[in-house]
Short mmCIF file of C-alpha atoms and ligand atoms in Angstrom, two decimals:
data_model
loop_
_atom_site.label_atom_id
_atom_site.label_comp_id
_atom_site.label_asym_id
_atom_site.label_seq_id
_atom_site.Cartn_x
_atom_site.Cartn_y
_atom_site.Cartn_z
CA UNK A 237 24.39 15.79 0.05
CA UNK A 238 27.53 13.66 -0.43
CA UNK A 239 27.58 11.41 -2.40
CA UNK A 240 29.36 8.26 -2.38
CA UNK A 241 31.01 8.59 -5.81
CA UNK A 242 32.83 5.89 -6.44
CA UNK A 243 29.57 4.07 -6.62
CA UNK A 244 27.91 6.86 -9.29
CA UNK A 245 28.34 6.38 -12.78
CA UNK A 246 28.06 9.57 -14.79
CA UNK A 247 24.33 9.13 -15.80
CA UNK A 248 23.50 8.44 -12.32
CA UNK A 249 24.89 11.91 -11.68
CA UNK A 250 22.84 13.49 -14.81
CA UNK A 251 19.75 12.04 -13.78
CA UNK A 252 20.81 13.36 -9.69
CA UNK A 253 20.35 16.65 -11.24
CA UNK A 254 17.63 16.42 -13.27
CA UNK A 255 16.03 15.75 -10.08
CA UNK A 256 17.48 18.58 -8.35
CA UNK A 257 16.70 20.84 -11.22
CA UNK A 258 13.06 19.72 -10.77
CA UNK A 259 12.90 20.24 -7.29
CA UNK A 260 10.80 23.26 -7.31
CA UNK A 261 8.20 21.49 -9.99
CA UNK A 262 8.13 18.73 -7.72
CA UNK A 263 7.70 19.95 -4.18
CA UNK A 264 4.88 22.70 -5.70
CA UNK A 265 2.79 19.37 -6.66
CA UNK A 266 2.95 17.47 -3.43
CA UNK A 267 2.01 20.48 -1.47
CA UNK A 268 -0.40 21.41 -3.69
CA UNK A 269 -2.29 17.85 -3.54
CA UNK A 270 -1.36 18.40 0.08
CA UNK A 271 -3.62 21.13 0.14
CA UNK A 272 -6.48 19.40 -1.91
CA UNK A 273 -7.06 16.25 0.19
CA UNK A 274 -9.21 13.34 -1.41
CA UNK A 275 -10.47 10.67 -0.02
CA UNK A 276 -10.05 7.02 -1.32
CA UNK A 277 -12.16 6.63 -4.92
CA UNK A 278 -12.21 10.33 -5.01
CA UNK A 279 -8.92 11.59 -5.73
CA UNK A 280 -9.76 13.24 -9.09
CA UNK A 281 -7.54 16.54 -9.11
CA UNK A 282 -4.59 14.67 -7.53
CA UNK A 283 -5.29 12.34 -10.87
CA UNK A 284 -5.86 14.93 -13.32
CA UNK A 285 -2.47 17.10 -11.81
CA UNK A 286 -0.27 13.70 -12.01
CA UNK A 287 -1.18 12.43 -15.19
CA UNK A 288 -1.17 15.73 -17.17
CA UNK A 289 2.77 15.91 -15.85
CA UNK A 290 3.28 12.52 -17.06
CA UNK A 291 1.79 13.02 -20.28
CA UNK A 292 3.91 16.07 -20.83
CA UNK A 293 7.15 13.97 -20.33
CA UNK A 294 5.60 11.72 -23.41
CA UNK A 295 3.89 8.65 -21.51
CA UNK A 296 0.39 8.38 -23.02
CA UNK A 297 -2.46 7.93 -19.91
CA UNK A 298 -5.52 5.78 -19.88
CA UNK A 299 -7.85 6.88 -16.61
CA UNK A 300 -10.01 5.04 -15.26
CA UNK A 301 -8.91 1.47 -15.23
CA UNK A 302 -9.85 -1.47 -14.07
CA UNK A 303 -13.59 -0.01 -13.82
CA UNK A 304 -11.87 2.90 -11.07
CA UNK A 305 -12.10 6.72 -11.96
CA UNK A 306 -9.45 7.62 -9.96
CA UNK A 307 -7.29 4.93 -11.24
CA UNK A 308 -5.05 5.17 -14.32
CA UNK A 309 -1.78 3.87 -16.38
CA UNK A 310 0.48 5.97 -17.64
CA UNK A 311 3.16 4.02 -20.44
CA UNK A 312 5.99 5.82 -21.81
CA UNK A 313 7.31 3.35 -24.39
CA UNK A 314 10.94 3.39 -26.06
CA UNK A 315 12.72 0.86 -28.50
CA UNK A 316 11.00 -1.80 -26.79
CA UNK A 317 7.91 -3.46 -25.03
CA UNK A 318 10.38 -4.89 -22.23
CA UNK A 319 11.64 -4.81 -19.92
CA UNK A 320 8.51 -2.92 -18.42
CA UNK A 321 9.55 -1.29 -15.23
CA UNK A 322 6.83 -0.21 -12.98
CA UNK A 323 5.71 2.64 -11.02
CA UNK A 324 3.11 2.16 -8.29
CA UNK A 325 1.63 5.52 -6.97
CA UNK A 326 -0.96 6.14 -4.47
CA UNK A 327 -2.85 10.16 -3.68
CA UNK A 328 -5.60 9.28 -1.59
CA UNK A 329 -6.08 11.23 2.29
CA UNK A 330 -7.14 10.15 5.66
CA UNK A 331 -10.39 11.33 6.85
CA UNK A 332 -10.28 14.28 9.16
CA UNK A 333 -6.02 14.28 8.81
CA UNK A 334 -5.88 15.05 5.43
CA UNK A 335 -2.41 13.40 3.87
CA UNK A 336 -1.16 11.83 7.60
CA UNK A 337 0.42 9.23 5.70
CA UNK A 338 2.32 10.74 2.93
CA UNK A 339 0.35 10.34 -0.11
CA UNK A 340 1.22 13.32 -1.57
CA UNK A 341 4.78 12.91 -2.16
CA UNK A 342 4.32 9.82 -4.17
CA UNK A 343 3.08 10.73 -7.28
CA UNK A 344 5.35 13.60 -7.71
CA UNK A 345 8.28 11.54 -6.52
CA UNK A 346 7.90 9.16 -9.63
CA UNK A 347 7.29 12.03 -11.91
CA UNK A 348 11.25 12.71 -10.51
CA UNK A 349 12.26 9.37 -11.14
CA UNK A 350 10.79 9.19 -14.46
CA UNK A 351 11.72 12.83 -15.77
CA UNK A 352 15.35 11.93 -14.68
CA UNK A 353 15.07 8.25 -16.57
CA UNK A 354 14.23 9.88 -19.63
CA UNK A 355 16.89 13.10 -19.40
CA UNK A 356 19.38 9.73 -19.25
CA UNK A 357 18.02 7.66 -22.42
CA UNK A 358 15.33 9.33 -24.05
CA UNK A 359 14.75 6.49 -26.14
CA UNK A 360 14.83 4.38 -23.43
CA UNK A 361 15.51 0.03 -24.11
CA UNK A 362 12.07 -1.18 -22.92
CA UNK A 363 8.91 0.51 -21.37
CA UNK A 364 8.02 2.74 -18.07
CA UNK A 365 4.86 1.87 -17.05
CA UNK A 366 3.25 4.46 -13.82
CA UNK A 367 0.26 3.08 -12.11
CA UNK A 368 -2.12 5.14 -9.96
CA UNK A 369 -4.05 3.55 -7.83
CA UNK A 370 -6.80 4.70 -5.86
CA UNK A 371 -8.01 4.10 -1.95
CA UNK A 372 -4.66 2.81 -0.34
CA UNK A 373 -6.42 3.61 3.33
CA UNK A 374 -8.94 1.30 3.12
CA UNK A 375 -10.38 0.69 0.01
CA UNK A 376 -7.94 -1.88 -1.27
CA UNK A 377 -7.51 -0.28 -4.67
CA UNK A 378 -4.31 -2.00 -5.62
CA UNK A 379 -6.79 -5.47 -4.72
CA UNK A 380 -8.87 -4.72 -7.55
CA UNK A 381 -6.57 -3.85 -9.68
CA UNK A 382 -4.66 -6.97 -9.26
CA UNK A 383 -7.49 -9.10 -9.82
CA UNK A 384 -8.54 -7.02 -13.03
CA UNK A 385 -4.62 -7.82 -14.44
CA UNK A 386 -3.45 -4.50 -14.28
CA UNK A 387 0.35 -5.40 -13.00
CA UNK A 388 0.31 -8.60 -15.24
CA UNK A 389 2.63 -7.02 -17.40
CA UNK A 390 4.92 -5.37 -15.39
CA UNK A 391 8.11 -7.41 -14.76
CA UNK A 392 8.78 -5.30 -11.35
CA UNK A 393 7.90 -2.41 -10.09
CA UNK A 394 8.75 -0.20 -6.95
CA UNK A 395 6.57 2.28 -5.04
CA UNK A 396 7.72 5.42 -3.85
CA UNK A 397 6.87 6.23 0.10
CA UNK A 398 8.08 7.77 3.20
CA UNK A 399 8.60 6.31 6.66
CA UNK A 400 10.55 5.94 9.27
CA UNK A 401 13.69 5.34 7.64
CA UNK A 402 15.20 4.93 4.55
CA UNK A 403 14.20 0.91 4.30
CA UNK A 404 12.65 -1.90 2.02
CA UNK A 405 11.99 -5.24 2.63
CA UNK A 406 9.75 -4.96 4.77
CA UNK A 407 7.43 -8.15 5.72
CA UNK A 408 3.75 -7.31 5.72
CA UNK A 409 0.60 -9.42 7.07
CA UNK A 410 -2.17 -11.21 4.81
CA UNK A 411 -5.14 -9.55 6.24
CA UNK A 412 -8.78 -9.13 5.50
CA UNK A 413 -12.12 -7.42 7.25
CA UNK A 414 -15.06 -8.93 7.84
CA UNK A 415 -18.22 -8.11 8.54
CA UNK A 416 -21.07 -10.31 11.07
CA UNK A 417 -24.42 -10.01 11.63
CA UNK A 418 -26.33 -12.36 13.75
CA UNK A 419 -30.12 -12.59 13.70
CA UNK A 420 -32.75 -13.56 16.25
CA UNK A 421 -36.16 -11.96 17.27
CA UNK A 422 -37.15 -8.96 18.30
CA UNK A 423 -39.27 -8.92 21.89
CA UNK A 424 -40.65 -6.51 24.44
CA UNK A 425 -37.48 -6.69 26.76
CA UNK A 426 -39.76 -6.58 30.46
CA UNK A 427 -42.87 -7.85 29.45
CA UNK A 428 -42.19 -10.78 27.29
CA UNK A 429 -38.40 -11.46 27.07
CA UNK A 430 -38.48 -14.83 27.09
CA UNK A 431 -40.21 -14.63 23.51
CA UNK A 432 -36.97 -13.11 22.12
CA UNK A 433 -33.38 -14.43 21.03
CA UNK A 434 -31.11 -12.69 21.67
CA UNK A 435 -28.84 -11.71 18.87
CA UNK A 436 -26.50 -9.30 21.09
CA UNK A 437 -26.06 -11.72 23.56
CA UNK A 438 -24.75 -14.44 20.59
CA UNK A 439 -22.98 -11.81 19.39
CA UNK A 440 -21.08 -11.10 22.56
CA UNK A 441 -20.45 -14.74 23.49
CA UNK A 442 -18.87 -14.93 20.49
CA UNK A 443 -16.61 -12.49 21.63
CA UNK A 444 -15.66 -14.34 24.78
CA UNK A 445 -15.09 -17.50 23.20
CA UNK A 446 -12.82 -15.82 20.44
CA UNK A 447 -10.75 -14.47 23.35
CA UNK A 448 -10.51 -18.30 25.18
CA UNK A 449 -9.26 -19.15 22.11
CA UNK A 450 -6.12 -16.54 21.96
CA UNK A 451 -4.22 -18.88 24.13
CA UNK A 452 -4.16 -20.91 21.08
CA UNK A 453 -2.72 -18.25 18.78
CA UNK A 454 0.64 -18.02 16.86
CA UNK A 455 2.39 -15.09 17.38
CA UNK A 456 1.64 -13.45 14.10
CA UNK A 457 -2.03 -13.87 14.42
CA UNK A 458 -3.95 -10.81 14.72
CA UNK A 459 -7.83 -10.34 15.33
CA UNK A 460 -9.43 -7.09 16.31
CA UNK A 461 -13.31 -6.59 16.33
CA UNK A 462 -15.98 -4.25 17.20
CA UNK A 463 -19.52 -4.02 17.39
CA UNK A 464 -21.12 -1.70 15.07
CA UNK A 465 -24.81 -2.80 15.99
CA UNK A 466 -26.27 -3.94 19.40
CA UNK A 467 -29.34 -3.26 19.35
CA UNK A 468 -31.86 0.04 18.39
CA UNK A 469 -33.31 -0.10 22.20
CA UNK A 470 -33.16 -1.38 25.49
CA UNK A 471 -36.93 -1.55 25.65
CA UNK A 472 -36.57 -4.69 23.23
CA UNK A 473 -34.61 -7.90 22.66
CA UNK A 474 -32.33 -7.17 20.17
CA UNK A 475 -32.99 -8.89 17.01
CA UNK A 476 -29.88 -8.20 14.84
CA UNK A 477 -26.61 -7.33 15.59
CA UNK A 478 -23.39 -6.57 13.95
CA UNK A 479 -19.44 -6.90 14.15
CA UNK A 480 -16.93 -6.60 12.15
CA UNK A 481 -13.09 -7.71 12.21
CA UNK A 482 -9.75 -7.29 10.84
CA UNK A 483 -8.04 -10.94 10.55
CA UNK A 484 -4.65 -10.82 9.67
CA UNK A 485 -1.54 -13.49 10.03
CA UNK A 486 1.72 -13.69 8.10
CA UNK A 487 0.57 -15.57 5.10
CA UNK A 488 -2.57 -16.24 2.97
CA UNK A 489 -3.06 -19.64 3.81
CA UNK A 490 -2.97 -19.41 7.41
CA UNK A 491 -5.46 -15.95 7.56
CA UNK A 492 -8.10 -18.44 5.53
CA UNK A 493 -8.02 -21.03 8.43
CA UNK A 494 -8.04 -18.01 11.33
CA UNK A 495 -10.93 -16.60 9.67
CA UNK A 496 -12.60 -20.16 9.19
CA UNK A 497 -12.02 -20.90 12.55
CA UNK A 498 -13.46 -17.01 13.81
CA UNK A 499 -16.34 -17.54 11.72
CA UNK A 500 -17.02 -21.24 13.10
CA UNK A 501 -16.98 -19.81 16.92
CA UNK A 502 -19.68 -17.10 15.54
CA UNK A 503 -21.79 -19.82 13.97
CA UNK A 504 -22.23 -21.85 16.85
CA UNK A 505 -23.02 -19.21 18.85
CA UNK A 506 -25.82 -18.09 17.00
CA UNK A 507 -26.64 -21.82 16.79
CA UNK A 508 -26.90 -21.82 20.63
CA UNK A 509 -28.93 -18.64 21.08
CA UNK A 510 -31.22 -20.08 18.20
CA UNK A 511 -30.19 -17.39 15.98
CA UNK A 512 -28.85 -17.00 12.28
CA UNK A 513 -26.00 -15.32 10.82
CA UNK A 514 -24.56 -13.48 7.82
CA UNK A 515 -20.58 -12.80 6.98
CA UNK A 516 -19.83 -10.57 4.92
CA UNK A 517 -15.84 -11.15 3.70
CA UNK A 518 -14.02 -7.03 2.65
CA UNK A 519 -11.19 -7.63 0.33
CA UNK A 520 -8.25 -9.88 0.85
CA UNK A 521 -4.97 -8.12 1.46
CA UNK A 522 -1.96 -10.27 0.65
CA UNK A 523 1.31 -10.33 2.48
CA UNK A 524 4.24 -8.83 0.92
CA UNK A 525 6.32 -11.15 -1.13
CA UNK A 526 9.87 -10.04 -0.32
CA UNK A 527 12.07 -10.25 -3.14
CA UNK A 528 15.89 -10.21 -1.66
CA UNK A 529 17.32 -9.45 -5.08
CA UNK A 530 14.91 -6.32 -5.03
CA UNK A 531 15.50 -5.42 -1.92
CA UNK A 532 19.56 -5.92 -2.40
CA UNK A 533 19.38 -3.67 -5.20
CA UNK A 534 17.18 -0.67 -3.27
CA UNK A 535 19.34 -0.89 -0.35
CA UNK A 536 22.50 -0.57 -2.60
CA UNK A 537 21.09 2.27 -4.98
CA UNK A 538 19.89 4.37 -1.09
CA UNK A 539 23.65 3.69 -0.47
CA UNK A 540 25.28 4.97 -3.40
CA UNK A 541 23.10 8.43 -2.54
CA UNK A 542 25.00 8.82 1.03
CA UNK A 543 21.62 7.62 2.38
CA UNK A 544 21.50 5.88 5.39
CA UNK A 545 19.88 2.45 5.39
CA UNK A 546 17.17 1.45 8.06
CA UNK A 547 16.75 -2.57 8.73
CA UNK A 548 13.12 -3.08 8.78
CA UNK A 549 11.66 -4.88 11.86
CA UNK A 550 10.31 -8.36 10.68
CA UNK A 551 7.87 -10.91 12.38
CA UNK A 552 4.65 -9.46 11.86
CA UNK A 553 4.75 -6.10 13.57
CA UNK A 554 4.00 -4.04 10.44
CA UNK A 555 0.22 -4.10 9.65
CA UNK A 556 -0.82 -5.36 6.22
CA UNK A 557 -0.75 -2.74 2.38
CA UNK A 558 -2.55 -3.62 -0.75
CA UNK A 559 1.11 -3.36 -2.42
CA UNK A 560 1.09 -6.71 -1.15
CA UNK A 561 -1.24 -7.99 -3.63
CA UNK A 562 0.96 -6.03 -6.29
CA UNK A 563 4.01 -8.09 -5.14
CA UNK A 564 1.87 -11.66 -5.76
CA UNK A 565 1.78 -10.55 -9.40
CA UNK A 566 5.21 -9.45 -9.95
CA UNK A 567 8.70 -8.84 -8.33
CA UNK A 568 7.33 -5.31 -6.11
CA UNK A 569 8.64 -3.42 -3.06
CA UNK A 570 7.79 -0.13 -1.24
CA UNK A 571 10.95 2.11 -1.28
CA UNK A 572 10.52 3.75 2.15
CA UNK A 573 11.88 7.66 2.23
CA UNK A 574 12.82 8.56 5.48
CA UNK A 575 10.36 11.23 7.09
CA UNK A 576 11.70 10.94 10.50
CA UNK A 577 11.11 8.03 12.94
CA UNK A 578 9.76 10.65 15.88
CA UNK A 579 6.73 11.04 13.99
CA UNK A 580 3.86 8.39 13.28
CA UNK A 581 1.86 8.31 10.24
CA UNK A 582 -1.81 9.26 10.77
CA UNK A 583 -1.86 11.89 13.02
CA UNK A 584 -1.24 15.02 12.68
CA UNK A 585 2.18 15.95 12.72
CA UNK A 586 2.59 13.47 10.35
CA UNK A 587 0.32 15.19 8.03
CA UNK A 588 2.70 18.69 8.49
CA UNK A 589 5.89 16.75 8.31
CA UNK A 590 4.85 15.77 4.90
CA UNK A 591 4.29 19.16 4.12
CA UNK A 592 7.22 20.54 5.15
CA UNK A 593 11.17 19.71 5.07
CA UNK A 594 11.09 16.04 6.10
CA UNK A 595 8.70 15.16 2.99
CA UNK A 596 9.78 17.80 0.75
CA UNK A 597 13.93 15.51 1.18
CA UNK A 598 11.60 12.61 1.56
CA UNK A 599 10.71 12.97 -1.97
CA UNK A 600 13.55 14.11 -3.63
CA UNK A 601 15.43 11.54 -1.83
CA UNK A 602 12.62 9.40 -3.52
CA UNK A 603 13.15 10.41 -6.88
CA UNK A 604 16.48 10.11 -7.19
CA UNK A 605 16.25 6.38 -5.48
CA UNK A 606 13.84 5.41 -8.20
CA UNK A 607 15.52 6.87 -11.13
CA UNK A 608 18.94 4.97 -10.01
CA UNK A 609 17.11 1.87 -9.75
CA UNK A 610 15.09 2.07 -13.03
CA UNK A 611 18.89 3.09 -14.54
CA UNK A 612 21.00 0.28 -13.55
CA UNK A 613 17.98 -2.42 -14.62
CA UNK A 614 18.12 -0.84 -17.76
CA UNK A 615 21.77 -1.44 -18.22
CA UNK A 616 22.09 -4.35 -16.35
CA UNK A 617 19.71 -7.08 -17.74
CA UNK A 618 21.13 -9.74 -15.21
CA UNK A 619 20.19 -7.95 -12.09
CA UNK A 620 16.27 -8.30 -13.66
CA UNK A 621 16.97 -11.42 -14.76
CA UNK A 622 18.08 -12.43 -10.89
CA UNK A 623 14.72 -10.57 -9.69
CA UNK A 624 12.51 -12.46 -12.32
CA UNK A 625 14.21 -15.71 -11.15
CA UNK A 626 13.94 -15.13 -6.79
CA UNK A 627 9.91 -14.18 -7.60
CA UNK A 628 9.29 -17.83 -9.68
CA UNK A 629 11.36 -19.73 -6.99
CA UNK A 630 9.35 -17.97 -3.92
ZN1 ZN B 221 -1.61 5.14 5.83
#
C-alpha cells in the first residue's frame, strides 16, 4: 500500500507494522470464528478466543457483564484512568448464513489496533477499554448494555466494521419492534359465526388503516409488519391473533409518536370488532449521534493510509444498529472497512467475502485505522477535547 507519508509520523509507521507483522495472528482468528458461527447470546468460543488475546497483550477481562455471558470488558490501563478510549466489538452470526455480515473481523481487528497502540507507548497516558458485546443481529446487546452503564465511562469509542466503503458518519434510524396481539372469541366458523369476534379480521383492518395513513408519512418514517398468528383453523373464528412491527424514523422522539399513533389505529380496531389487545414493545434502538469532529478525524486517519474515502448516503436509507445507543452515551462511530460495494451483507457471498481477501484487507485496513486514531488522541488532547465538546452541544 502507499502511503501518504507526509501525513505519517514515525509511530504511526511503527504501529503500521506491528499490524502487518500480526497479520497472520490476525486473519487465523477471524477465519477461525468464521468457521465457528454463534448466534446472538451464544457466542462463547468467539469470547473465550478474543479475550484470552487481549489478556495476553496485558488488558485484564471481566466476562459476563451487564448480566450477558457472552458479553465482556477488557481494560488495559497505563499512567492514567483517562482519557479512556473505547473499543466496541461485536462476534455474533446470522442464522443459516453464518458471519454474512462481517462479525468476524471485528474482534480481531481491535486486537490489531490495540497490539499496535501498545508496541507505540507501552505505558500508554490514559486507559484502552475493549467492549464485546453480544447479539448485534437482533438481540440489541449494545441496548442493554447501555442501560446497565457499561459505556458510561468511556469518553469515545470507535467500532471496527466492514462495508461498502471505507466510510463513517453514517446517519442511522431510531427504531424499535413490536409485538400485537388482539383478542376476541373463539366460535364454530359455519354453524355459529355470529357468536365469535373476530380477532383476525381486527387485526387485518388494522393493517388497512395503517396503510391509509402512509399518505401522511414523513419521508424517514418506516413501518413494516407481519402476521405471525391468524388463527389455528378455518373451522373456527379466530380468537387471538398476532403481529408484529419494526417502527423506525430518524430520531427518538418522533419513532415514540409513530408508534403511539400505530398502536392507537390497532386499539380502535379491536375496539370496533369488540376485541382486546396486548403490545408488547422489543428494545429501543437509538439513532446514531453523528459526531463531525469524530467523523473528521476517521476520515483523515483512512486518508493518511492511501485509503480511499466513501461519503455515506444520509436521509434515512441506512436501517437502524444498537451502536446507536452506544453513541447516546458517549462520542461513538462505526469505522466502516471497505469489503466491496458489489456485495450485500447477509447473504451469502457476503459471508465468503469475509472469509476471504476483501475481509482479510478489510481488517487489516481496520486495524491500522484504529490504532492511528487511538495514537493521535493520545497525543493530541485537543482533538478529544473538540469531540467531548460537539457530543455536549448535540
Ligand atoms: Zn448485519
Amino acid at each position: 500500500m502507499n502511503h501518504s507519508t507526509k501525513q505519517l509520523l514515525d509511530e504511526d509507521r511503527t504501529a503500521i507494522a506491528a499490524v502487518d507483522r500480526r497479520a497472520d495472528e490476525l486473519i487465523e482468528l477471524s477465519d477461525r470464528i468464521h468457521s465457528n458461527p454463534e448466534l446472538g447470546f451464544e457466542e462463547h468460543k468467539a469470547v473465550r478466543w478474543i479475550s484470552e488475546k487481549l489478556a495476553a497483550l496485558g488488558f485484564r477481562v471481566e466476562r459476563g457483564v451487564a448480566g450477558l455471558d457472552t458479553a465482556f470488558r477488557a481494560v488495559f490501563r497505563g499512567s492514567g484512568d483517562r482519557p479512556n478510549l473505547g473499543f466496541v466489538v461485536e462476534y455474533d452470526a446470522l442464522p443459516g448464513l453464518g458471519h454474512a455480515c462481517g462479525h468476524n473481523t471485528k474482534g480481531p481487528a481491535t486486537i490489531g489496533s490495540v497490539a499496535a497502540i501498545l508496541e507505540v507507548l507501552p505505558s500508554i497516558p490514559g486507559t484502552i477499554t475493549v467492549i464485546g458485546t453480544p447479539a448485534e443481529e437482533g438481540g440489541g446487546g449494545k441496548v442493554i448494555m447501555a442501560e446497565a452503564g457499561v459505556f458510561g465511562g468511556l469518553d469515545m469509542s470507535i467500532a471496527l466494521s466492514v462495508g461498502p466503503k471505507n466510510m463513517t458518519g453514517l446517519e442511522t434510524l431510531a427504531s424499535r419492534e413490536v409485538g400485537i396481539t388482539i383478542r376476541g372469541l373463539a366460535a364454530h366458523a359455519h354453524a355459529q359465526p355470529h357468536k365469535g369476534r373476530n380477532a383476525l379480521s381486527a387485526l387485518i383492518s388494522g393493517f388497512n388503516q395503517l396503510n391509509s395513513l402512509r399518505q401522511q408519512f414523513t419521508a424517514d418514517m418506516r413501518v413494516n409488519g407481519i402476521i405471525t398468528n391468524g388463527g389455528e383453523t378455518v373451522g373456527a373464528i379466530p380468537a387471538e391473533a398476532s403481529a408484529s412491527f419494526m417502527i423506525s424514523t430518524a430520531a427518538t422522539e418522533s419513532q415514540a409518536q409513530l408508534q403511539e399513533m400505530i398502536l392507537g389505529v390497532f386499539t380502535a380496531c379491536a375496539e370496533v370488532h369488540g376485541c382486546s389487545i396486548d403490545t408488547n414493545p422489543g428494545l429501543l434502538y437509538r439513532e446514531m449521534k453523528v459526531n463531525r469532529p469524530l467523523v473528521t478525524l476517521i476520515e483523515e486517519k483512512f486518508r493518511a493510509l492511501g485509503l480511499e474515502v466513501g461519503k455515506p448516503s444520509f436521509g434515512g436509507g441506512t436501517g437502524a444498529t444498537d451502536m446507536g445507543n452506544v453513541s447516546q452515551v458517549t462520542p461513538s462511530d462505526s469505522v466502516w472497512l471497505d469489503l466491496g460495494s458489489e456485495v450485500m451483507p447477509h447473504t451469502v457471498e457476503y459471508a465468503e467475502a469475509s472469509r476471504t481477501e476483501p475481509g482479510h484487507r478489510a481488517l487489516l485496513n481496520g486495524a491500522k485505522t484504529g490504532a492511528l486514531i487511538m495514537l493521535e488522541l493520545l497525543r493530541s488532547p485537543d482533538r478529544l477535547k473538540e469531540i467531548r465538546e460537539a457530543f455536549s452541544q448535540g
